[in-house]
Short mmCIF file of C-alpha atoms in Angstrom, two decimals:
data_model
loop_
_atom_site.label_atom_id
_atom_site.label_comp_id
_atom_site.label_asym_id
_atom_site.label_seq_id
_atom_site.Cartn_x
_atom_site.Cartn_y
_atom_site.Cartn_z
CA MET A 1 86.76 100.94 129.93
CA GLU A 2 85.48 97.70 128.43
CA LYS A 3 85.44 97.22 124.68
CA LEU A 4 82.32 96.19 122.84
CA ARG A 5 83.11 93.54 120.25
CA ILE A 6 80.65 93.20 117.39
CA CYS A 7 80.31 89.81 115.72
CA ILE A 8 78.19 89.40 112.60
CA ASP A 9 77.50 86.55 110.23
CA PRO A 10 78.49 87.91 106.82
CA GLN A 11 77.59 84.69 104.96
CA PRO A 12 74.72 86.20 102.91
CA LEU A 13 76.89 89.20 101.97
CA ASN A 14 79.91 86.98 101.20
CA THR A 15 77.72 84.93 98.83
CA ALA A 16 76.87 88.07 96.85
CA LEU A 17 80.35 89.66 96.85
CA MET A 18 82.67 89.36 93.84
CA ARG A 19 86.31 88.66 94.74
CA GLU A 20 89.07 90.86 93.38
CA HIS A 21 91.41 87.92 92.70
CA TYR A 22 94.42 89.86 93.91
CA LYS A 23 97.33 87.47 94.49
CA LEU A 24 98.21 87.50 98.16
CA PRO A 25 101.99 87.32 98.68
CA THR A 26 103.33 84.48 100.79
CA LEU A 27 106.60 83.99 102.62
CA ASP A 28 107.68 81.71 99.77
CA ASP A 29 107.27 84.65 97.37
CA VAL A 30 109.40 86.94 99.55
CA LEU A 31 112.20 84.59 100.70
CA PRO A 32 114.16 84.56 97.40
CA LYS A 33 114.24 88.37 97.50
CA LEU A 34 115.91 88.26 100.94
CA ALA A 35 118.99 86.32 99.84
CA ASN A 36 121.44 89.23 100.30
CA ALA A 37 119.87 90.65 103.45
CA LYS A 38 121.67 90.48 106.79
CA ILE A 39 119.39 92.53 109.07
CA PHE A 40 115.61 92.28 109.18
CA SER A 41 112.81 94.21 110.81
CA ARG A 42 109.22 93.05 111.04
CA LEU A 43 106.37 95.43 111.78
CA ASP A 44 102.66 94.80 112.19
CA VAL A 45 99.87 97.01 110.84
CA ARG A 46 97.47 97.83 113.67
CA GLU A 47 93.82 96.91 113.01
CA ALA A 48 94.79 96.32 109.42
CA TYR A 49 91.50 96.16 107.55
CA TRP A 50 90.18 99.24 109.32
CA HIS A 51 92.68 101.34 107.34
CA VAL A 52 90.45 100.93 104.28
CA LYS A 53 87.49 103.32 104.11
CA LEU A 54 84.35 101.95 102.47
CA ASP A 55 82.45 103.99 99.92
CA LYS A 56 78.78 104.72 100.68
CA GLU A 57 77.43 101.86 98.52
CA SER A 58 79.77 99.29 100.09
CA SER A 59 79.11 100.63 103.58
CA ASP A 60 75.35 100.28 103.04
CA LEU A 61 75.84 96.58 102.22
CA THR A 62 77.33 96.01 105.69
CA THR A 63 74.28 97.35 107.57
CA MET A 64 73.37 95.27 110.61
CA ILE A 65 70.47 95.38 113.01
CA THR A 66 71.34 95.41 116.71
CA PRO A 67 69.30 95.88 119.91
CA PHE A 68 70.66 99.46 119.85
CA GLY A 69 69.58 100.27 116.27
CA ARG A 70 70.95 99.87 112.76
CA TYR A 71 74.64 100.31 112.14
CA ARG A 72 76.92 99.91 109.16
CA TRP A 73 80.65 99.63 108.79
CA ALA A 74 82.47 102.76 107.64
CA ARG A 75 85.70 100.79 107.24
CA LEU A 76 86.52 97.38 105.81
CA PRO A 77 85.37 94.76 108.34
CA PHE A 78 86.99 91.45 109.18
CA GLY A 79 85.06 88.40 108.02
CA LEU A 80 84.30 89.39 104.44
CA LYS A 81 85.82 87.12 101.81
CA VAL A 82 87.15 90.18 99.95
CA SER A 83 88.78 91.91 102.93
CA SER A 84 92.24 90.32 102.76
CA GLU A 85 92.63 90.95 99.02
CA ILE A 86 91.44 94.56 99.23
CA PHE A 87 93.68 95.32 102.21
CA GLN A 88 96.74 93.65 100.64
CA ARG A 89 96.27 95.56 97.37
CA LYS A 90 95.95 98.88 99.21
CA LEU A 91 99.00 98.16 101.40
CA THR A 92 101.06 97.14 98.36
CA GLU A 93 99.97 100.30 96.53
CA ALA A 94 101.14 102.40 99.49
CA LEU A 95 104.42 100.61 100.27
CA GLY A 96 105.29 98.29 97.38
CA ASP A 97 107.73 100.60 95.63
CA ILE A 98 110.05 100.96 98.63
CA GLU A 99 113.17 98.88 97.93
CA GLY A 100 113.71 96.11 100.49
CA VAL A 101 110.21 96.42 101.99
CA PHE A 102 107.80 93.50 101.62
CA THR A 103 104.24 93.02 102.83
CA ILE A 104 102.62 89.73 103.81
CA ALA A 105 99.10 90.09 105.20
CA ASP A 106 99.44 92.71 107.97
CA ASP A 107 103.19 92.17 108.41
CA ILE A 108 105.80 94.46 106.87
CA ILE A 109 109.30 93.04 106.47
CA VAL A 110 112.26 95.38 105.96
CA ALA A 111 115.50 93.81 104.68
CA GLY A 112 118.81 95.55 105.34
CA CYS A 113 121.59 94.63 102.93
CA GLY A 114 125.32 95.29 102.94
CA ARG A 115 128.69 93.59 102.88
CA THR A 116 128.93 93.78 106.67
CA ASN A 117 126.35 93.74 109.45
CA GLU A 118 127.15 97.41 110.10
CA GLU A 119 126.37 98.34 106.48
CA ALA A 120 123.22 96.21 106.60
CA LEU A 121 122.10 97.93 109.82
CA ILE A 122 122.59 101.36 108.23
CA ASP A 123 120.64 100.18 105.16
CA ASN A 124 117.86 98.76 107.36
CA ASP A 125 117.61 102.02 109.32
CA ARG A 126 117.44 104.03 106.07
CA LYS A 127 114.62 101.82 104.77
CA LEU A 128 112.78 102.00 108.10
CA LYS A 129 112.88 105.81 108.01
CA LYS A 130 111.48 105.78 104.48
CA LEU A 131 108.82 103.26 105.55
CA PHE A 132 107.80 105.31 108.61
CA GLN A 133 107.50 108.43 106.44
CA ARG A 134 105.36 106.59 103.91
CA CYS A 135 103.18 105.13 106.69
CA ASN A 136 102.75 108.64 108.07
CA ASP A 137 101.86 109.99 104.60
CA HIS A 138 99.22 107.24 104.12
CA ASN A 139 97.94 107.21 107.73
CA ILE A 140 99.07 103.60 108.24
CA LEU A 141 99.24 102.83 111.96
CA LEU A 142 101.76 100.29 113.24
CA ASN A 143 101.83 98.21 116.43
CA GLU A 144 104.94 99.55 118.15
CA GLU A 145 104.97 96.66 120.65
CA LYS A 146 105.15 94.08 117.83
CA LYS A 147 108.20 95.60 116.10
CA ARG A 148 111.10 93.15 115.94
CA SER A 149 114.57 93.23 114.38
CA TRP A 150 117.09 90.43 113.97
CA THR A 151 120.12 89.28 112.00
CA ASN A 152 120.14 86.41 109.54
CA ARG A 153 121.94 84.25 112.11
CA ASP A 154 119.11 84.44 114.64
CA HIS A 155 116.56 81.69 114.94
CA VAL A 156 113.31 83.51 114.39
CA SER A 157 109.66 82.94 113.74
CA TRP A 158 108.76 84.64 110.47
CA SER A 159 105.07 83.90 110.79
CA PRO A 160 102.82 81.44 112.58
CA TYR A 161 103.44 78.92 109.80
CA TYR A 162 107.22 78.94 109.51
CA LYS A 163 110.21 78.71 111.77
CA ARG A 164 113.94 78.67 111.24
CA ARG A 165 115.65 75.39 111.93
CA ASP A 166 119.21 74.43 110.93
CA LYS A 167 119.51 77.56 108.73
CA LYS A 168 116.51 76.46 106.65
CA LEU A 169 112.97 77.69 106.90
CA THR A 170 110.64 74.74 107.30
CA MET A 171 106.91 74.67 107.40
CA LEU A 172 105.31 73.83 110.73
CA LYS A 173 102.75 71.05 110.70
#
């Protein structure tokens, strides 16, 4: 089955929308909090913005005319200047109080701590179980194929903008 991909130009709507001014966390915000972590897991929220239901008034603003009739978004669409801030706030509200769990855009980082790698692995597993339960409670869907775990000695890509080189994270140009 082929997927139909809808592309709209939200420029007129974006001009009228008021931003929330919610501070989006960056890797630089999270890195200092990972100092004692030995084991990490990174998960990806599937179709992230679509987790946010729009109220009727907001949904009406997204109405579009197509050759097949008029349609409107029932969930937060990509392309609106407010989408990233709204999604990040909602994700932080759902997961932000779990110790050792950090959200950056649609990525969730879980940091396992302990004196040994074995203790850190147990801690990471405990936090993952709590995270999975919370995701289940809030109907947050994760991309299973994008789940990744590693130790602090691995050379990893944290995001498209950073990579680990010589035990320091450096920004890619």
